[in-house]
PDB file of C-alpha atoms in Angstrom:
ATOM      1  CA  MET L 132      38.651  60.219  35.167  1.00 78.00           C
ATOM      2  CA  ASN L 133      35.609  59.554  32.996  1.00 81.00           C
ATOM      3  CA  LEU L 134      31.945  59.451  33.939  1.00 80.00           C
ATOM      4  CA  LEU L 135      31.047  55.818  33.538  1.00 82.00           C
ATOM      5  CA  GLN L 136      27.391  55.796  34.492  1.00 86.00           C
ATOM      6  CA  VAL L 137      24.842  57.105  36.949  1.00 88.00           C
ATOM      7  CA  ARG L 138      23.648  54.499  39.429  1.00 88.00           C
ATOM      8  CA  ILE L 139      20.132  54.965  40.735  1.00 87.00           C
ATOM      9  CA  LEU L 140      19.446  53.226  44.031  1.00 85.00           C
ATOM     10  CA  VAL L 141      15.976  51.748  44.064  1.00 86.00           C
ATOM     11  CA  ASP L 142      13.710  50.264  46.697  1.00 82.00           C
ATOM     12  CA  ASP L 143      11.733  47.978  44.372  1.00 87.00           C
ATOM     13  CA  PHE L 144      14.188  46.628  41.811  1.00 91.00           C
ATOM     14  CA  ARG L 145      11.688  44.713  39.646  1.00 92.00           C
ATOM     15  CA  LYS L 146       9.305  47.660  39.409  1.00 90.00           C
ATOM     16  CA  SER L 147      12.115  50.107  38.594  1.00 89.00           C
ATOM     17  CA  ALA L 148      13.736  47.803  36.045  1.00 91.00           C
ATOM     18  CA  ALA L 149      10.383  47.307  34.333  1.00 90.00           C
ATOM     19  CA  PHE L 150       9.918  51.092  34.123  1.00 81.00           C
ATOM     20  CA  TYR L 151      13.275  51.678  32.406  1.00 83.00           C
ATOM     21  CA  ARG L 152      12.974  48.598  30.195  1.00 87.00           C
ATOM     22  CA  ASP L 153       9.271  48.575  29.308  1.00 87.00           C
ATOM     23  CA  GLN L 154       8.148  52.179  29.582  1.00 80.00           C
ATOM     24  CA  LEU L 155      11.290  54.039  28.552  1.00 72.00           C
ATOM     25  CA  GLU L 156      12.197  51.196  26.166  1.00 82.00           C
ATOM     26  CA  LEU L 157      15.874  51.172  27.137  1.00 83.00           C
ATOM     27  CA  LYS L 158      17.925  48.131  26.233  1.00 89.00           C
ATOM     28  CA  ALA L 159      19.395  46.282  29.214  1.00 92.00           C
ATOM     29  CA  ASP L 160      22.967  45.282  28.413  1.00 93.00           C
ATOM     30  CA  TRP L 161      23.177  43.455  31.727  1.00 93.00           C
ATOM     31  CA  TYR L 162      20.282  42.241  33.860  1.00 95.00           C
ATOM     32  CA  GLU L 163      20.757  40.101  36.972  1.00 94.00           C
ATOM     33  CA  GLU L 164      17.597  39.809  39.021  1.00 94.00           C
ATOM     34  CA  SER L 165      19.374  37.770  41.724  1.00 94.00           C
ATOM     35  CA  MET L 166      21.854  40.655  42.205  1.00 92.00           C
ATOM     36  CA  GLU L 167      19.066  43.231  41.852  1.00 94.00           C
ATOM     37  CA  TYR L 168      21.151  44.909  39.140  1.00 94.00           C
ATOM     38  CA  ALA L 169      20.484  46.230  35.650  1.00 95.00           C
ATOM     39  CA  LEU L 170      22.637  48.247  33.262  1.00 93.00           C
ATOM     40  CA  PHE L 171      20.920  50.205  30.503  1.00 90.00           C
ATOM     41  CA  ASN L 172      22.929  51.538  27.590  1.00 83.00           C
ATOM     42  CA  THR L 173      21.845  55.047  26.623  1.00 76.00           C
ATOM     43  CA  GLY L 174      24.774  55.931  24.380  1.00 76.00           C
ATOM     44  CA  ALA L 175      27.843  57.705  25.760  1.00 75.00           C
ATOM     45  CA  ALA L 176      26.718  57.288  29.376  1.00 77.00           C
ATOM     46  CA  ARG L 177      24.687  54.522  30.910  1.00 83.00           C
ATOM     47  CA  ILE L 178      21.981  54.235  33.538  1.00 83.00           C
ATOM     48  CA  GLU L 179      22.443  51.562  36.149  1.00 87.00           C
ATOM     49  CA  LEU L 180      19.836  50.303  38.620  1.00 89.00           C
ATOM     50  CA  LEU L 181      20.850  48.620  41.859  1.00 87.00           C
ATOM     51  CA  SER L 182      18.804  47.899  44.939  1.00 88.00           C
ATOM     52  CA  ARG L 183      19.615  49.867  48.065  1.00 83.00           C
ATOM     53  CA  LYS L 184      20.078  46.516  49.799  1.00 86.00           C
ATOM     54  CA  ALA L 185      22.798  45.336  47.376  1.00 87.00           C
ATOM     55  CA  MET L 186      24.642  48.693  47.492  1.00 86.00           C
ATOM     56  CA  GLY L 187      24.423  48.739  51.282  1.00 86.00           C
ATOM     57  CA  GLU L 188      25.873  45.234  51.449  1.00 88.00           C
ATOM     58  CA  ALA L 189      28.824  46.318  49.275  1.00 87.00           C
ATOM     59  CA  LEU L 190      29.493  49.283  51.584  1.00 85.00           C
ATOM     60  CA  GLY L 191      28.614  47.644  54.862  1.00 87.00           C
ATOM     61  CA  GLU L 192      26.068  50.418  55.558  1.00 81.00           C
ATOM     62  CA  ASP L 193      22.307  50.694  55.883  1.00 79.00           C
ATOM     63  CA  LEU L 194      21.170  52.655  52.826  1.00 75.00           C
ATOM     64  CA  GLY L 195      17.464  52.269  53.499  1.00 68.00           C
ATOM     65  CA  GLN L 196      15.209  55.305  53.236  1.00 63.00           C
ATOM     66  CA  ASN L 197      15.394  55.643  57.034  1.00 64.00           C
ATOM     67  CA  GLY L 198      19.191  55.381  57.113  1.00 55.00           C
ATOM     68  CA  SER L 199      21.725  58.171  56.838  1.00 56.00           C
ATOM     69  CA  TYR L 200      21.775  57.981  53.039  1.00 55.00           C
ATOM     70  CA  VAL L 201      18.647  59.555  51.570  1.00 61.00           C
ATOM     71  CA  THR L 202      19.507  60.346  47.944  1.00 66.00           C
ATOM     72  CA  ASN L 203      18.844  57.875  45.175  1.00 74.00           C
ATOM     73  CA  PHE L 204      21.959  57.857  43.062  1.00 79.00           C
ATOM     74  CA  VAL L 205      25.656  57.101  43.049  1.00 84.00           C
ATOM     75  CA  LEU L 206      28.056  58.987  40.791  1.00 81.00           C
ATOM     76  CA  ASN L 207      30.166  56.230  39.210  1.00 86.00           C
ATOM     77  CA  ILE L 208      33.596  57.291  37.898  1.00 84.00           C
ATOM     78  CA  GLU L 209      35.926  54.984  36.021  1.00 87.00           C
ATOM     79  CA  VAL L 210      39.651  55.307  36.731  1.00 89.00           C
ATOM     80  CA  GLU L 211      42.699  53.569  35.282  1.00 93.00           C
ATOM     81  CA  ASN L 212      44.372  52.801  38.602  1.00 96.00           C
ATOM     82  CA  ILE L 213      42.124  52.866  41.629  1.00 96.00           C
ATOM     83  CA  ASP L 214      44.911  52.500  44.179  1.00 97.00           C
ATOM     84  CA  ASP L 215      46.834  55.489  42.789  1.00 96.00           C
ATOM     85  CA  THR L 216      43.638  57.543  42.604  1.00 94.00           C
ATOM     86  CA  TYR L 217      42.693  56.541  46.146  1.00 96.00           C
ATOM     87  CA  GLN L 218      46.107  57.637  47.443  1.00 96.00           C
ATOM     88  CA  ARG L 219      46.027  60.940  45.533  1.00 90.00           C
ATOM     89  CA  LEU L 220      42.533  61.807  46.792  1.00 91.00           C
ATOM     90  CA  SER L 221      43.333  60.690  50.349  1.00 92.00           C
ATOM     91  CA  ASP L 222      46.378  62.954  50.306  1.00 91.00           C
ATOM     92  CA  LYS L 223      44.022  65.829  49.420  1.00 90.00           C
ATOM     93  CA  GLY L 224      41.957  65.123  52.527  1.00 88.00           C
ATOM     94  CA  ILE L 225      39.125  63.056  51.070  1.00 89.00           C
ATOM     95  CA  LYS L 226      37.784  60.607  53.658  1.00 91.00           C
ATOM     96  CA  PHE L 227      36.686  57.338  52.101  1.00 94.00           C
ATOM     97  CA  VAL L 228      33.595  55.407  53.167  1.00 93.00           C
ATOM     98  CA  LYS L 229      35.276  52.259  51.868  1.00 94.00           C
ATOM     99  CA  GLU L 230      38.907  51.854  50.793  1.00 96.00           C
ATOM    100  CA  PRO L 231      39.706  50.052  47.505  1.00 97.00           C
ATOM    101  CA  PHE L 232      38.446  46.484  47.424  1.00 96.00           C
ATOM    102  CA  ASN L 233      37.875  43.785  44.830  1.00 95.00           C
ATOM    103  CA  HIS L 234      34.269  43.009  43.971  1.00 91.00           C
ATOM    104  CA  PRO L 235      34.365  39.920  41.731  1.00 88.00           C
ATOM    105  CA  THR L 236      30.618  39.958  41.099  1.00 86.00           C
ATOM    106  CA  TRP L 237      30.867  43.491  39.710  1.00 86.00           C
ATOM    107  CA  ASN L 238      34.017  42.552  37.758  1.00 90.00           C
ATOM    108  CA  GLY L 239      36.194  45.262  39.204  1.00 94.00           C
ATOM    109  CA  ARG L 240      37.937  47.066  42.014  1.00 96.00           C
ATOM    110  CA  LEU L 241      36.014  49.813  43.804  1.00 96.00           C
ATOM    111  CA  ALA L 242      36.324  52.535  46.424  1.00 96.00           C
ATOM    112  CA  HIS L 243      33.687  54.907  47.802  1.00 94.00           C
ATOM    113  CA  PHE L 244      33.614  58.406  49.262  1.00 87.00           C
ATOM    114  CA  ARG L 245      31.075  61.205  49.667  1.00 85.00           C
ATOM    115  CA  ASP L 246      31.177  64.739  48.350  1.00 80.00           C
ATOM    116  CA  ALA L 247      30.636  67.779  50.579  1.00 67.00           C
ATOM    117  CA  ASP L 248      26.847  67.323  50.413  1.00 61.00           C
ATOM    118  CA  GLY L 249      26.923  63.591  51.116  1.00 75.00           C
ATOM    119  CA  THR L 250      26.504  62.318  47.546  1.00 76.00           C
ATOM    120  CA  LEU L 251      28.056  58.881  47.279  1.00 85.00           C
ATOM    121  CA  ILE L 252      30.812  58.639  44.652  1.00 85.00           C
ATOM    122  CA  GLU L 253      32.163  55.308  43.478  1.00 90.00           C
ATOM    123  CA  LEU L 254      35.561  54.898  41.841  1.00 91.00           C
ATOM    124  CA  TYR L 255      35.614  51.876  39.559  1.00 93.00           C
ATOM    125  CA  GLN L 256      38.515  50.106  37.904  1.00 96.00           C
ATOM    126  CA  ALA L 257      37.523  47.289  35.559  1.00 92.00           C
ATOM    127  CA  LYS L 258      39.206  43.971  36.152  1.00 88.00           C
ATOM    128  CA  LYS L 259      42.088  43.498  33.773  1.00 78.00           C
ATOM    129  CA  LYS L 260      41.791  40.542  31.410  1.00 69.00           C
ATOM    130  CA  GLU L 261      45.071  39.032  32.646  1.00 60.00           C
ATOM    131  CA  ASP L 262      43.881  39.080  36.328  1.00 49.00           C
TER     132      ASP L 262
END
């Protein structure tokens, strides 16, 4: 497993994106206002912004400030085979919030679980070119 990026969940996507782009002067490698998503390249790791609404829709949960999820980031880990990783972690007793699923808009296959303190962790497998 490799740390892919840290996803920060934001309430006001435009304001947050402007802060990282204009004030911190980070280059956005991917910016989709309609998806409320931005990916900033900072070298070896990246910073990703996504609205709470969009992340909640992907999970089927309410991630608003008044919901059960009150932190502002998602630990995003890239894996080679998400289904194998899902099975291995499930066998170790990890309970998943969402089992592996394809997310064509995000160009990959994902699964989500929480650590012991409730931090949301996303497993990500990039879509293979031949798919």
